[in-house]
Short mmCIF file of C-alpha atoms in Angstrom, two decimals:
data_model
loop_
_atom_site.label_atom_id
_atom_site.label_comp_id
_atom_site.label_asym_id
_atom_site.label_seq_id
_atom_site.Cartn_x
_atom_site.Cartn_y
_atom_site.Cartn_z
CA MET A 1 184.94 5.81 -72.68
CA ILE A 2 183.83 8.15 -69.87
CA THR A 3 181.17 9.64 -72.17
CA ARG A 4 179.76 6.17 -72.95
CA ILE A 5 179.57 5.27 -69.25
CA LEU A 6 177.90 8.58 -68.49
CA ARG A 7 175.25 8.00 -71.18
CA TYR A 8 174.56 4.49 -69.84
CA ALA A 9 174.15 5.84 -66.32
CA ILE A 10 171.72 8.51 -67.52
CA LEU A 11 169.64 5.88 -69.40
CA LEU A 12 169.39 3.71 -66.29
CA ALA A 13 168.27 6.70 -64.24
CA VAL A 14 165.57 7.61 -66.76
CA LEU A 15 164.25 4.01 -66.81
CA ALA A 16 164.23 3.90 -63.03
CA GLY A 17 162.28 7.15 -62.88
CA LEU A 18 159.69 5.93 -65.37
CA ALA A 19 159.19 2.73 -63.41
CA GLY A 20 158.87 4.64 -60.13
CA GLY A 21 156.25 7.00 -61.64
CA GLY A 22 154.06 4.09 -62.70
CA LEU A 23 154.56 4.67 -66.43
CA LEU A 24 156.41 1.43 -67.02
CA LEU A 25 153.79 -1.35 -66.94
CA LEU A 26 154.85 -4.95 -66.79
CA GLY A 27 152.70 -8.06 -66.70
CA ARG A 28 148.90 -7.61 -66.21
CA SER A 29 147.10 -4.94 -68.19
CA ASP A 30 144.59 -4.45 -65.35
CA GLY A 31 147.26 -2.91 -63.10
CA ARG A 32 147.29 -5.79 -60.62
CA THR A 33 150.60 -7.25 -59.49
CA PRO A 34 151.34 -10.27 -61.67
CA PRO A 35 151.73 -13.65 -59.96
CA LYS A 36 155.24 -14.40 -58.81
CA ALA A 37 157.16 -16.89 -60.87
CA GLY A 38 156.70 -20.44 -59.71
CA HIS A 39 153.29 -19.78 -58.01
CA ALA A 40 150.42 -21.13 -60.10
CA GLU A 41 146.85 -20.13 -59.36
CA GLU A 42 145.13 -22.32 -56.78
CA GLU A 43 142.94 -25.18 -58.01
CA GLY A 44 139.31 -24.08 -58.21
CA HIS A 45 140.10 -20.44 -58.97
CA GLY A 46 140.20 -18.88 -62.39
CA GLY A 47 140.85 -15.44 -63.72
CA GLY A 48 138.32 -12.68 -64.25
CA ASP A 49 134.75 -13.96 -64.30
CA LYS A 50 135.65 -17.62 -64.68
CA VAL A 51 136.23 -20.42 -62.21
CA GLU A 52 137.05 -24.10 -62.53
CA ILE A 53 135.01 -26.54 -60.46
CA GLY A 54 135.66 -30.26 -60.76
CA ALA A 55 133.06 -33.01 -60.64
CA ALA A 56 133.73 -33.91 -57.00
CA LYS A 57 133.31 -30.35 -55.77
CA LEU A 58 130.28 -29.91 -58.02
CA ALA A 59 128.56 -32.84 -56.32
CA ALA A 60 129.62 -31.77 -52.83
CA THR A 61 128.22 -28.24 -53.21
CA GLY A 62 124.93 -29.39 -54.74
CA ILE A 63 125.28 -27.26 -57.86
CA GLU A 64 122.61 -28.38 -60.33
CA ILE A 65 123.31 -28.19 -64.06
CA ALA A 66 120.51 -27.60 -66.59
CA ASP A 67 120.16 -26.76 -70.27
CA ALA A 68 118.87 -23.40 -71.42
CA ALA A 69 115.77 -24.21 -73.45
CA PRO A 70 112.41 -22.91 -74.63
CA GLY A 71 109.90 -22.74 -71.80
CA VAL A 72 106.45 -21.65 -70.74
CA LEU A 73 105.96 -18.90 -68.17
CA ARG A 74 102.78 -19.33 -66.17
CA ASP A 75 100.74 -16.87 -64.16
CA SER A 76 99.55 -18.98 -61.26
CA LEU A 77 97.77 -18.97 -57.93
CA LEU A 78 99.10 -21.01 -55.02
CA LEU A 79 96.41 -22.92 -53.11
CA ASN A 80 96.57 -24.93 -49.90
CA GLY A 81 94.57 -28.15 -49.71
CA ILE A 82 93.99 -31.42 -47.92
CA ILE A 83 93.88 -34.89 -49.45
CA GLN A 84 90.61 -36.80 -49.01
CA PRO A 85 89.45 -40.24 -50.15
CA ASN A 86 87.37 -40.06 -53.29
CA GLN A 87 83.89 -40.39 -51.76
CA GLU A 88 82.52 -41.74 -55.04
CA THR A 89 84.84 -44.76 -54.80
CA LEU A 90 84.45 -45.36 -51.05
CA VAL A 91 82.13 -48.02 -49.61
CA GLN A 92 81.01 -48.68 -46.03
CA ILE A 93 80.37 -52.37 -45.32
CA THR A 94 77.64 -52.75 -42.70
CA PRO A 95 76.38 -56.05 -41.23
CA ARG A 96 73.00 -57.13 -42.64
CA PHE A 97 71.86 -58.46 -39.28
CA PRO A 98 73.11 -57.72 -35.76
CA GLY A 99 75.29 -60.40 -34.27
CA VAL A 100 78.69 -61.44 -32.95
CA VAL A 101 81.86 -61.28 -35.03
CA ARG A 102 83.23 -64.83 -35.23
CA ASP A 103 86.13 -64.36 -37.67
CA ILE A 104 88.24 -61.43 -38.92
CA ARG A 105 90.24 -61.83 -42.14
CA LYS A 106 91.37 -58.28 -43.00
CA ARG A 107 92.97 -55.36 -41.19
CA ILE A 108 93.29 -51.63 -41.79
CA GLY A 109 95.70 -50.98 -44.66
CA ASP A 110 95.11 -54.32 -46.38
CA THR A 111 94.49 -54.25 -50.13
CA VAL A 112 91.42 -56.21 -51.14
CA SER A 113 89.75 -57.33 -54.34
CA LYS A 114 86.04 -57.40 -55.01
CA GLY A 115 84.56 -60.50 -53.33
CA ASP A 116 87.35 -61.00 -50.77
CA LEU A 117 86.14 -62.25 -47.37
CA LEU A 118 86.48 -59.60 -44.68
CA ALA A 119 84.75 -61.21 -41.68
CA THR A 120 82.00 -63.61 -40.61
CA VAL A 121 79.16 -62.68 -38.27
CA GLU A 122 76.83 -64.96 -36.30
CA SER A 123 73.30 -63.61 -36.54
CA ASN A 124 71.46 -63.09 -33.28
CA GLN A 125 68.20 -64.06 -34.98
CA SER A 126 69.10 -67.30 -36.74
CA LEU A 127 72.35 -68.18 -34.94
CA THR A 128 73.82 -68.89 -38.36
CA THR A 129 76.91 -67.16 -39.72
CA TYR A 130 77.06 -64.97 -42.79
CA GLU A 131 79.99 -63.34 -44.58
CA LEU A 132 81.02 -59.73 -45.04
CA LYS A 133 82.76 -59.35 -48.40
CA ALA A 134 84.55 -56.50 -50.17
CA PRO A 135 82.19 -54.94 -52.74
CA ILE A 136 85.01 -53.21 -54.69
CA ASN A 137 88.75 -53.34 -55.26
CA GLY A 138 90.49 -51.03 -52.83
CA THR A 139 92.18 -50.52 -49.48
CA ILE A 140 90.67 -50.93 -46.03
CA ILE A 141 90.94 -47.49 -44.44
CA ASP A 142 88.81 -48.16 -41.35
CA ARG A 143 87.61 -51.15 -39.32
CA GLN A 144 85.12 -51.01 -36.47
CA ALA A 145 84.68 -54.77 -36.03
CA SER A 146 86.72 -56.88 -33.60
CA LEU A 147 86.68 -60.60 -32.92
CA GLY A 148 83.94 -61.58 -30.43
CA GLU A 149 82.36 -58.13 -30.36
CA TYR A 150 78.77 -57.28 -31.12
CA ALA A 151 78.23 -55.99 -34.65
CA SER A 152 75.30 -53.72 -35.38
CA GLU A 153 73.66 -52.87 -38.66
CA GLN A 154 73.77 -49.26 -37.44
CA LYS A 155 77.56 -49.01 -37.73
CA ALA A 156 79.95 -49.79 -40.58
CA ALA A 157 82.23 -52.71 -39.79
CA PHE A 158 84.70 -51.85 -42.60
CA ILE A 159 85.35 -48.94 -44.95
CA VAL A 160 86.99 -49.77 -48.27
CA ALA A 161 88.31 -47.00 -50.52
CA ASP A 162 89.68 -47.16 -54.04
CA LEU A 163 92.70 -44.85 -53.67
CA SER A 164 93.68 -44.92 -57.35
CA THR A 165 92.14 -41.44 -57.36
CA VAL A 166 91.75 -39.03 -54.46
CA TRP A 167 90.12 -35.69 -53.84
CA VAL A 168 92.25 -32.66 -53.07
CA ASP A 169 90.11 -29.99 -51.45
CA PHE A 170 91.64 -26.52 -51.82
CA SER A 171 90.71 -23.43 -49.83
CA VAL A 172 90.02 -20.39 -52.02
CA TYR A 173 89.78 -16.99 -50.32
CA ARG A 174 87.19 -14.45 -51.39
CA ARG A 175 89.66 -12.20 -53.20
CA ASP A 176 90.37 -15.11 -55.57
CA PHE A 177 86.81 -16.43 -56.09
CA SER A 178 86.57 -14.97 -59.60
CA ARG A 179 89.90 -16.50 -60.65
CA VAL A 180 89.08 -20.15 -59.93
CA LYS A 181 86.78 -22.04 -62.30
CA VAL A 182 85.82 -25.61 -63.10
CA GLY A 183 88.19 -26.98 -65.75
CA ASP A 184 91.20 -24.91 -64.68
CA THR A 185 94.50 -26.79 -64.65
CA VAL A 186 96.14 -27.27 -61.27
CA ILE A 187 99.58 -28.72 -60.56
CA VAL A 188 99.71 -30.76 -57.34
CA ASP A 189 103.10 -31.37 -55.74
CA PRO A 190 103.16 -34.48 -53.47
CA GLU A 191 106.52 -33.23 -52.11
CA ASP A 192 107.99 -36.73 -52.27
CA GLY A 193 110.80 -35.94 -54.71
CA GLY A 194 108.82 -37.06 -57.75
CA SER A 195 107.27 -35.09 -60.57
CA PRO A 196 104.23 -32.89 -59.86
CA ILE A 197 100.82 -34.20 -60.93
CA GLU A 198 98.72 -32.20 -63.39
CA THR A 199 94.94 -32.36 -63.06
CA LYS A 200 91.79 -30.20 -63.32
CA ILE A 201 89.45 -28.42 -60.94
CA ALA A 202 86.30 -30.57 -60.95
CA TYR A 203 84.08 -28.67 -58.51
CA VAL A 204 83.87 -25.19 -56.99
CA SER A 205 81.51 -24.84 -54.05
CA PRO A 206 78.89 -22.08 -54.26
CA ILE A 207 78.88 -21.96 -50.44
CA GLY A 208 81.61 -20.49 -48.24
CA THR A 209 82.91 -21.62 -44.84
CA SER A 210 82.29 -19.18 -42.02
CA ASP A 211 85.27 -20.04 -39.81
CA THR A 212 87.88 -19.73 -42.61
CA GLN A 213 86.02 -17.25 -44.85
CA SER A 214 86.92 -19.38 -47.84
CA ALA A 215 85.25 -21.62 -50.39
CA LEU A 216 86.18 -25.12 -51.52
CA ALA A 217 87.63 -25.99 -54.93
CA ARG A 218 88.08 -29.71 -55.52
CA ALA A 219 90.38 -31.59 -57.89
CA ILE A 220 90.14 -35.30 -58.65
CA VAL A 221 93.76 -36.41 -58.76
CA PRO A 222 95.23 -39.65 -60.20
CA ASN A 223 97.07 -41.41 -57.39
CA LYS A 224 99.38 -43.92 -59.01
CA ASP A 225 101.63 -45.70 -56.49
CA ILE A 226 99.59 -44.05 -53.68
CA ARG A 227 101.76 -40.93 -53.70
CA LEU A 228 98.90 -38.90 -52.19
CA ARG A 229 97.73 -40.12 -48.78
CA PRO A 230 94.39 -38.99 -47.36
CA GLY A 231 94.71 -36.74 -44.34
CA LEU A 232 97.87 -34.97 -45.49
CA PHE A 233 98.11 -31.32 -46.48
CA VAL A 234 99.29 -30.46 -49.98
CA THR A 235 99.85 -27.41 -52.17
CA GLY A 236 98.57 -26.85 -55.68
CA ARG A 237 99.50 -24.26 -58.29
CA LEU A 238 96.49 -23.14 -60.30
CA LEU A 239 97.53 -22.12 -63.83
CA LEU A 240 95.85 -18.91 -64.96
CA SER A 241 97.77 -18.12 -68.16
CA ALA A 242 100.75 -19.39 -70.15
CA LYS A 243 103.35 -17.56 -72.28
CA PRO A 244 105.84 -19.53 -74.44
CA VAL A 245 109.38 -18.09 -74.54
CA ASP A 246 112.39 -18.97 -76.70
CA VAL A 247 114.91 -19.30 -73.85
CA ALA A 248 114.17 -19.78 -70.16
CA VAL A 249 116.31 -20.56 -67.13
CA LYS A 250 115.46 -21.32 -63.53
CA ALA A 251 115.06 -18.22 -61.38
CA SER A 252 117.63 -19.61 -58.94
CA ALA A 253 120.29 -19.39 -61.69
CA LEU A 254 120.39 -15.57 -61.69
CA GLN A 255 123.12 -13.79 -59.76
CA THR A 256 124.40 -10.21 -59.59
CA LEU A 257 128.09 -9.67 -60.29
CA GLU A 258 129.52 -6.14 -60.37
CA ASN A 259 126.03 -4.69 -60.96
CA ARG A 260 125.42 -7.11 -63.84
CA THR A 261 122.76 -9.82 -63.99
CA VAL A 262 124.61 -13.00 -64.88
CA VAL A 263 124.13 -16.72 -65.42
CA PHE A 264 127.07 -19.05 -64.90
CA VAL A 265 127.55 -21.00 -68.14
CA ARG A 266 129.49 -24.27 -67.99
CA ASN A 267 132.10 -25.26 -70.54
CA GLY A 268 133.87 -28.44 -69.50
CA GLU A 269 134.77 -27.86 -65.85
CA VAL A 270 134.89 -24.08 -66.21
CA PHE A 271 132.01 -21.80 -65.28
CA GLU A 272 131.90 -18.36 -66.88
CA ALA A 273 129.72 -15.45 -65.75
CA ARG A 274 127.57 -14.57 -68.75
CA GLU A 275 125.71 -11.25 -68.64
CA VAL A 276 122.07 -11.70 -69.66
CA GLU A 277 119.09 -9.50 -70.42
CA ILE A 278 115.96 -10.89 -68.80
CA GLY A 279 112.29 -10.47 -69.68
CA ASP A 280 109.19 -11.87 -68.02
CA ARG A 281 109.24 -14.38 -65.22
CA ASP A 282 107.04 -16.60 -63.11
CA ALA A 283 107.59 -18.29 -59.75
CA GLU A 284 110.11 -20.78 -61.17
CA GLN A 285 111.50 -19.56 -64.52
CA VAL A 286 112.89 -16.41 -66.11
CA GLU A 287 112.86 -15.45 -69.79
CA VAL A 288 116.30 -14.68 -71.24
CA LEU A 289 116.12 -12.14 -74.07
CA PHE A 290 119.85 -11.89 -74.79
CA GLY A 291 123.09 -13.53 -73.69
CA LEU A 292 122.19 -17.22 -73.68
CA MET A 293 121.47 -19.70 -76.46
CA PRO A 294 119.27 -22.81 -76.29
CA GLY A 295 121.33 -25.86 -75.37
CA GLU A 296 123.96 -24.03 -73.35
CA ARG A 297 124.52 -25.60 -69.94
CA TYR A 298 124.27 -23.43 -66.85
CA ALA A 299 124.24 -23.60 -63.06
CA ALA A 300 120.54 -23.79 -62.19
CA LYS A 301 120.74 -24.39 -58.44
CA ASN A 302 123.21 -23.20 -55.78
CA SER A 303 124.76 -20.82 -58.31
CA PHE A 304 125.74 -18.56 -55.40
CA VAL A 305 128.54 -21.05 -54.69
CA ILE A 306 130.14 -20.18 -58.04
CA LYS A 307 129.78 -16.46 -57.33
CA ALA A 308 131.61 -16.98 -54.03
CA GLU A 309 134.40 -18.92 -55.76
CA ILE A 310 134.90 -16.12 -58.30
CA ALA A 311 135.03 -13.59 -55.45
CA LYS A 312 137.66 -15.68 -53.68
CA GLY A 313 139.72 -15.88 -56.86
CA ALA A 314 139.56 -12.08 -57.33
CA ALA A 315 140.58 -11.50 -53.71
CA SER A 316 143.57 -13.84 -54.01
CA HIS A 317 144.86 -11.93 -57.07
CA GLU A 318 144.82 -8.64 -55.17
CA HIS A 319 147.33 -9.85 -52.60
#
């Protein structure tokens, strides 16, 4: 009986020594202290390189989800420009005879059709009235005639412009003269939340401007719904070359996690850090050579929020 008790005591001592020396591992294989019983992981935090983010939090943080897909990487040149009325579809309406304006029918900003009455003028010579009519469909962008005022044939009373197309005049600096040619594709962004507008360079000036040391390159741009308003500045991206790739993601999707380049792939409400090998890139997209398949959904915008959530989850496990 004494011998049995002695053996049991020795066994307990040996087990206690092993546990104290760190050789007895219980719970997590990564050496971290396992969660205490009865304490589940907080909502929004996952283990390892994963994190759960529900729909409400997804919307609140502005995380944008996109599909990995084939894409086209473009070498491009960013140009600054100003929107102008298309001078080929702009008409100045000038009185035929000097006289007094007796009636005004249209104001600046009004849309007119060809033949619409704009004003009537009483001729100083005959004392009879004649009509000023719109010669084209368009928008009145200027009016220099007022009721009761003298109207001269030397000054336009109205200017009507067809704004269904506009000119965008870009400034090209001398270092880029050789890169910009008539027929090149340029992407114009109206910066109104809608899709960019693709068009062509229609004219490159052979003459430079002394004060800016630049030359003009002009694009004739379709202006459906009057998205481009004359007088405003705009940017255009001139496309110089294009390379198709099998899988591309937005550049804003890439993050660095433990010295790895990762994309956060979504599966249900769980985002997982997926290590990727990247290839070429342009200003907006990056080629993915390995690690991501077409059709997989990923965090394309505000992906740094997911990185922060994973970091918070890792920190909470260490305490």
